[in-house]
XYZ file of C-alpha atoms in Angstrom:
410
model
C 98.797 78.255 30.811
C 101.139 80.495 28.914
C 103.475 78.067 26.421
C 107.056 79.315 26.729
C 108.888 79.357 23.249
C 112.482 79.438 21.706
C 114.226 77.433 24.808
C 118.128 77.436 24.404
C 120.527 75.644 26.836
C 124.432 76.092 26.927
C 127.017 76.551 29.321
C 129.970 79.475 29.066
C 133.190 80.076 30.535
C 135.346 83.601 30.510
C 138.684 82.749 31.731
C 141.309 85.084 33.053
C 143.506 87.119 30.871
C 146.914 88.221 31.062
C 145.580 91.986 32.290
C 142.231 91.085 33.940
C 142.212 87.977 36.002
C 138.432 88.073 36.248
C 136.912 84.606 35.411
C 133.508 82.976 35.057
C 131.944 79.831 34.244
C 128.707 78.033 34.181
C 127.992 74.679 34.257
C 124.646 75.447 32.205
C 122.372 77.988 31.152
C 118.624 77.883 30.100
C 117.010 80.349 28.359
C 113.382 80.759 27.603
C 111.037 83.752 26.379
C 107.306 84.068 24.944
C 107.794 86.939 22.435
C 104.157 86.837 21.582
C 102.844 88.240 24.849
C 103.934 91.657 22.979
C 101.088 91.048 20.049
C 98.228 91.325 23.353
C 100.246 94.210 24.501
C 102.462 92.034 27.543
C 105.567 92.581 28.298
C 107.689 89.819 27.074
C 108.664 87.164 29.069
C 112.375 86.341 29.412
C 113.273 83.021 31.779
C 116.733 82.437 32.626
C 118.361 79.853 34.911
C 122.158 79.776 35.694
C 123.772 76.469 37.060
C 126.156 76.544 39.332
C 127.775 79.802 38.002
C 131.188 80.821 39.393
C 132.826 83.988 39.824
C 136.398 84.511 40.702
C 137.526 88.259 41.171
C 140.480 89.428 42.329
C 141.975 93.081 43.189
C 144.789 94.470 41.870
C 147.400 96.728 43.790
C 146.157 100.051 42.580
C 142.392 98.977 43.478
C 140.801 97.433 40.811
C 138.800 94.607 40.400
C 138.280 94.054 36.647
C 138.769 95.605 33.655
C 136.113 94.611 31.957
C 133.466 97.795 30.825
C 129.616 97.233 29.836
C 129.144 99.123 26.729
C 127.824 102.884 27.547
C 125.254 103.953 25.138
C 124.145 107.515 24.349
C 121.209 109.659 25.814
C 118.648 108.139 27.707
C 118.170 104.639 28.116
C 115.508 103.003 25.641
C 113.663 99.553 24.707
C 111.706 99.482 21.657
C 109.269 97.104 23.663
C 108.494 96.376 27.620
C 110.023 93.384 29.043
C 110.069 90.957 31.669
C 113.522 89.252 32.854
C 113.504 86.640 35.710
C 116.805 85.237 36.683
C 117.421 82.157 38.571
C 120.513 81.250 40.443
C 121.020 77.445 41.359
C 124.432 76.748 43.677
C 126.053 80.350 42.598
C 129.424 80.409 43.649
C 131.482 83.783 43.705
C 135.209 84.183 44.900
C 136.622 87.539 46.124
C 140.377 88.055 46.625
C 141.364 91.819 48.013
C 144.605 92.858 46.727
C 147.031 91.623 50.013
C 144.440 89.131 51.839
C 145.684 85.969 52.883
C 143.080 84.158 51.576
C 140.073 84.603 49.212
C 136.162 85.534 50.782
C 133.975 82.632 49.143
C 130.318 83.576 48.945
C 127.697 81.050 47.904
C 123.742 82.336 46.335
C 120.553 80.540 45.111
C 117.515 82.505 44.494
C 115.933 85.083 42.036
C 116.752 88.452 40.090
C 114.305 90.069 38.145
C 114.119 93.255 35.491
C 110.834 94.893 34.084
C 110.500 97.575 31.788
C 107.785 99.387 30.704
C 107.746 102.493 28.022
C 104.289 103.420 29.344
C 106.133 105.068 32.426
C 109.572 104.815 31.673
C 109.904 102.496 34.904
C 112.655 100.179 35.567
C 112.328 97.748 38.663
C 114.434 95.144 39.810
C 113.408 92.519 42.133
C 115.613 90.267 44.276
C 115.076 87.184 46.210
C 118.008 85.680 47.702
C 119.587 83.047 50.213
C 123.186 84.016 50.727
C 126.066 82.077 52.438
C 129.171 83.657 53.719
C 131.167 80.653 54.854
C 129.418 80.308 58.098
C 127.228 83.313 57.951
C 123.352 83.311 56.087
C 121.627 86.300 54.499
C 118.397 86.115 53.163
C 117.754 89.174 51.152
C 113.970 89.830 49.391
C 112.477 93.233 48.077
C 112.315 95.381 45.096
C 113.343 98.698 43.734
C 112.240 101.136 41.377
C 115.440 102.243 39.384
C 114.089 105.254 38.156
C 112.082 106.895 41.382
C 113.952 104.999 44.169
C 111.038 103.586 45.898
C 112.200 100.386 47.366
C 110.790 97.532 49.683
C 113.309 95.207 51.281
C 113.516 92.438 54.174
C 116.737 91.599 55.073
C 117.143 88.989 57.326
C 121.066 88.015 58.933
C 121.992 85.288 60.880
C 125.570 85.151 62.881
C 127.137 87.157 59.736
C 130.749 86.759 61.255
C 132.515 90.203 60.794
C 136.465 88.870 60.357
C 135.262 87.164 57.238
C 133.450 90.609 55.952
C 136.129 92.900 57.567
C 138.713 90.878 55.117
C 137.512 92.518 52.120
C 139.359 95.701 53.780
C 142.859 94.347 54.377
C 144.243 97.675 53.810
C 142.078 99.232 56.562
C 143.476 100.765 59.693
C 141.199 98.907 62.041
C 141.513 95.168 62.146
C 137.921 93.125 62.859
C 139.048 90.283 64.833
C 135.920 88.890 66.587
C 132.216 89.454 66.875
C 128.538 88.274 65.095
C 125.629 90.243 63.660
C 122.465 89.063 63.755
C 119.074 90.927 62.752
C 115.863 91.363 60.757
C 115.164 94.392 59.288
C 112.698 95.725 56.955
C 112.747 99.184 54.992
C 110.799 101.200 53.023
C 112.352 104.039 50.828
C 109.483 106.568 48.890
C 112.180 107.578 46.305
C 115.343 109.223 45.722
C 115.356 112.476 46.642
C 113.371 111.542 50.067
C 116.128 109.690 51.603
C 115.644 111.324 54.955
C 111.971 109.806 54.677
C 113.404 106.245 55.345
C 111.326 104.094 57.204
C 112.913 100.775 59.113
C 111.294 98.353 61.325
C 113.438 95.071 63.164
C 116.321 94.253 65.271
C 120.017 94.271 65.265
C 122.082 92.754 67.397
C 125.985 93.576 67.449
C 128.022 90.808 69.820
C 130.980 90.295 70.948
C 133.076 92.953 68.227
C 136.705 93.044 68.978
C 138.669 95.666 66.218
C 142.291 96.228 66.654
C 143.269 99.824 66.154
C 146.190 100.919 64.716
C 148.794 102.757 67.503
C 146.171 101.445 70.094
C 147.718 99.366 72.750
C 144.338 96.967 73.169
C 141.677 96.532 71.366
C 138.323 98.062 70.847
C 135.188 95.655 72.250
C 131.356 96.458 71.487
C 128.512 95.256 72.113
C 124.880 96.534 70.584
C 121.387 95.763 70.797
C 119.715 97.965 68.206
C 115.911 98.278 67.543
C 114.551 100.287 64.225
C 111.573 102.166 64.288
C 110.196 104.328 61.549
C 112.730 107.019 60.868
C 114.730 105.876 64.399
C 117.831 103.672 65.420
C 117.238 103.234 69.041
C 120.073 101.741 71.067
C 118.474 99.135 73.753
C 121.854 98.206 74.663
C 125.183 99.468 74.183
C 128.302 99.135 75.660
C 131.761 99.822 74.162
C 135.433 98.926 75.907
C 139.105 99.997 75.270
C 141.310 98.775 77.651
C 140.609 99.696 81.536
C 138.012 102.323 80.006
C 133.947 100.945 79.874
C 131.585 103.396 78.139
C 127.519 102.923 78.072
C 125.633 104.168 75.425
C 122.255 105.230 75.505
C 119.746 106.643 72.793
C 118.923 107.433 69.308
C 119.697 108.317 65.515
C 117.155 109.466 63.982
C 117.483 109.577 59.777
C 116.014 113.000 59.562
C 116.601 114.738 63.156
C 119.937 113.386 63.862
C 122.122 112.178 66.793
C 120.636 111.839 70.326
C 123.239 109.816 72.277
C 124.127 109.897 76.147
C 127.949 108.374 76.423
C 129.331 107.795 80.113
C 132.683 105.998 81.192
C 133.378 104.104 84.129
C 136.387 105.935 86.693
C 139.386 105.113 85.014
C 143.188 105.915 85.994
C 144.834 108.381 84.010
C 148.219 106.313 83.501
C 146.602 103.018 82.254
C 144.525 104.923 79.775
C 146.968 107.153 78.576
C 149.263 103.715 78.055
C 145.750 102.176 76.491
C 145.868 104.600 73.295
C 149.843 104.987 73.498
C 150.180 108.542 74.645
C 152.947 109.889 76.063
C 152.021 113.068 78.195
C 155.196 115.180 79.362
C 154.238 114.827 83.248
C 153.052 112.252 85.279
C 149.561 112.205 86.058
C 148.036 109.415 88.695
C 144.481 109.659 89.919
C 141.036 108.201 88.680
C 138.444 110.784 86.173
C 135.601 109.832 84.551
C 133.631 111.733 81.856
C 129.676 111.728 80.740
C 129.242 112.804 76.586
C 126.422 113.844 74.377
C 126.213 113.854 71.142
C 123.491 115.915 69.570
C 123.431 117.335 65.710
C 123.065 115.752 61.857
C 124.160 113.186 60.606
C 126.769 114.549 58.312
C 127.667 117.146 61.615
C 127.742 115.722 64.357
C 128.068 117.773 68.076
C 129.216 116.661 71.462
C 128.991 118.041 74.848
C 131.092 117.348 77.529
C 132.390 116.741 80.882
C 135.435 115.177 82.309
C 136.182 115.206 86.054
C 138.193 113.729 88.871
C 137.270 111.159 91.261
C 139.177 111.351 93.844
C 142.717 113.227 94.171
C 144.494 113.654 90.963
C 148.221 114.146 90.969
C 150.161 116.020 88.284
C 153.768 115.441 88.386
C 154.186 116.352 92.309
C 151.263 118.815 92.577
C 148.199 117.208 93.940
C 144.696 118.140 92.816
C 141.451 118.267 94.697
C 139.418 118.909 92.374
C 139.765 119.005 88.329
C 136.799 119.507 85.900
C 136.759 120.727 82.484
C 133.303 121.393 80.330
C 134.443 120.896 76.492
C 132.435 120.740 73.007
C 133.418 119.045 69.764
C 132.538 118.712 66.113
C 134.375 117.508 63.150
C 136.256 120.664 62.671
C 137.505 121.771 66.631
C 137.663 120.956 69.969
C 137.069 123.491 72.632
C 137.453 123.464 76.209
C 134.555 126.156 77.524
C 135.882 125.842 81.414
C 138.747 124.526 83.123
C 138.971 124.461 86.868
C 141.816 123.192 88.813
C 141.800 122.921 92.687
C 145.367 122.397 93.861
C 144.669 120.831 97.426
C 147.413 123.100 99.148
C 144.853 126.053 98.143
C 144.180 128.235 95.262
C 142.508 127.980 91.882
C 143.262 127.643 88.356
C 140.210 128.440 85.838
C 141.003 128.481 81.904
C 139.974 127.690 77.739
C 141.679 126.118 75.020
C 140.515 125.388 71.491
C 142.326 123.113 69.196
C 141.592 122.698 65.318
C 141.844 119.285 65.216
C 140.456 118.711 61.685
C 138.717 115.731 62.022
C 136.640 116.103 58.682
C 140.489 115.333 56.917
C 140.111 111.766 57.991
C 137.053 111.410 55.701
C 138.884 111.834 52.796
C 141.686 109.256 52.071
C 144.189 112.107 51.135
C 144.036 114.046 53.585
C 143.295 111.134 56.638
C 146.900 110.125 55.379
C 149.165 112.890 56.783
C 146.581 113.921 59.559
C 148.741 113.331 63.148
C 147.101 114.581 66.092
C 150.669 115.524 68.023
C 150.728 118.828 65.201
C 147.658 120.011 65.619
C 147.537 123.946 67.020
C 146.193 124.812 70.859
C 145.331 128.081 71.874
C 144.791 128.542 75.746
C 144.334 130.819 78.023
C 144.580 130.672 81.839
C 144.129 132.588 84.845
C 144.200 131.635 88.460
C 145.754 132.662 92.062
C 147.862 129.657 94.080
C 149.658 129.126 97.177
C 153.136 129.676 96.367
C 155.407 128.131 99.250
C 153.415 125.130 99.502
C 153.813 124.172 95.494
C 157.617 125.346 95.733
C 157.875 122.724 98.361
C 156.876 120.003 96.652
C 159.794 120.341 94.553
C 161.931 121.052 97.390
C 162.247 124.622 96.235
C 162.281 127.741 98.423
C 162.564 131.377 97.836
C 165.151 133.303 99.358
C 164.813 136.810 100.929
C 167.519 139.337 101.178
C 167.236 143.013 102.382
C 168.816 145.879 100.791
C 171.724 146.939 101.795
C 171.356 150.552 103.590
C 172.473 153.717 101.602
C 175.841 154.961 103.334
């Protein structure tokens, strides 16, 4: 048995400043390290144990959390001999406070963090074992990662995290978390850093019972997901998604490397009550029930949809009522396109035509940009063609066309 030497037990406190109102404290801290395991060519041996250690940060208005800076050093990162760090965590207690949030997130740890260093490979690995509370949510977290290739392990185990209490670190954000659990275990196994698409995952996930509030959205956005990960694959064994009268199922995959394969299709919903759903205003009435069946193909980063919406049922447009209506459409992140528009007015005639529409989506991935992107400005180009009955459409605005000969030449 290994005799530990040069023990050292204190406690510390940082408390807040005038300009940083970061503070921490611990009740005690032991130290201990074996600096001879470096003679029979060890690494050395560094124990510490924090009790009950508490964090309090809180977030300015511009952002930040502290202002506190660990010294940078200069070139590439050097030990004169390998070591061994083991951190131990008893009753950890950390406080978060997002600049505007009512109230402050209170997480509680116990477990293990370790560091090792070796010259021999220039390797740097840090190891984690963990047992997290979030207020009524637990997290057990275990793995370990090689800082300098990437390669990782991890087994991440969640039960009932509660998404309101996460979603408050964000007060700022646009969509408002109001309800719903997530509960999973997953493991993962990364081969470096450069071969992220070479992820490989294996567990469950299960979303329930999401509710988000959307900003400009009359009600609010409900999910719920049953996830299974497989190798390089996200496979959705259940997933349903609601906004308002509208019901969507999902069905399909996301694969790391490959991309999207997802099959999206709504319930029949009425025009008017969706329309109202995601506040809307058209400039015409429309009544009448459509539906519409999505898929999303593509990368990650790119993602492509293919689509249909259609009528079920008569659709009415202001007084003109339509037998049929279908249009065929694709989207990315950059446009919207509508390949084929047909309109069947049901007093006779047809109405085929395209549109495209630059809607910029992309712009709400950067925070700049997402801020002055409105959807009424965005610039349509369409083109139609088409033959109707005439009297029939005049009539339904009580319109008629009047006919008068020409006089004869005298």
């Amino acid at each position: 048995r290994r005799q530990r030497q040069m023990c050292i037990r204190d406690s510390s406190t940082m408390p807040p400043t005038a300009t940083d109102p970061t503070a921490i404290a611990v009740d005690e801290i032991k130290v201990s390290a074996n600096p001879w395991l470096f003679l029979v060519g060890q690494p050395i041996e560094i124990e510490t144990t924090l009790v009950r250690p508490r964090i309090t940060l809180k977030q300015d208005k511009d952002g930040q959390w502290t202002t506190f800076e660990l010294p940078k050093g200069e070139g590439k990162f050097e030990l004169p001999v390998d070591i061994d760090v083991t951190v131990n965590l008893q009753e950890a207690q950390i406080s978060v406070l997002p600049y505007g949030a009512p109230r402050p997130l209170e997480v509680e740890a116990d477990g293990r963090v370790s560091y090792q260093y070796l010259r021999q490979n220039d390797s740097q690995t840090v190891g984690y074992d963990l047992d997290i509370a979030l207020e009524a949510s637990q997290i057990t977290a275990k793995g370990e990662t090689n800082i300098t290739t990437g390669e990782s392990e991890t087994a991440i185990q969640i039960d009932r995290l509660n998404l309101p209490q996460l979603a408050s670190l964000f007060p700022k954000s646009p969509v408002t978390i109001q309800g719903g659990t997530l509960e999973g275990d997953v493991k993962a196994s990364l081969p470096g850093w450069q071969q992220v698409e070479a992820l490989q995952t294996l567990g469950q996930l299960e979303l329930s019972q999401l509710q988000a509030r959307i900003d400009q959205v009359k009600d609010p956005l409900k999910a719920d997901f049953k996830l299974n990960l497989a190798g390089q694959k996200l496979i959705i064994e259940r997933g349903q998604l609601a906004l308002g009268p509208l019901r969507t199922d999902v069905q399909g995959a996301i694969d790391w490397k490959e991309g999207y394969n997802l099959t999206l299709k709504t319930n029949a919903v009425e025009a008017k009550a969706l329309t109202n759903t995601v506040n809307v205003k058209l400039p015409v009435k429309v009544d009448g029930k459509v539906k519409a069946q999505l898929q999303v193909r593509g990368p990650l980063a790119n993602p492509q949809i293919q689509g249909r919406l259609e009528n079920v049922g008569t659709v009415t447009v202001d007084r003109v009522v339509m037998e049929g209506f279908r249009t065929d459409f694709r989207a990315d992140l950059d446009k919207f396109t509508v390949q084929q528009l047909r309109v069947q007015p049901q007093t006779g005639g047809n109405i085929q035509g395209k549109a495209q529409a630059n809607w910029k989506l992309r712009d709400l991935l950067t925070p700049a940009k997402a801020k002055t992107w409105r959807w009424q400005i965005i610039p349509v180009q369409a083109q139609l063609t088409g033959a109707i009955a005439t009297m029939p459409l005049l009539a339904a605005y009580n319109l008629c066309l009047l006919y008068t000969s020409p006089s004869p030449r005298d």
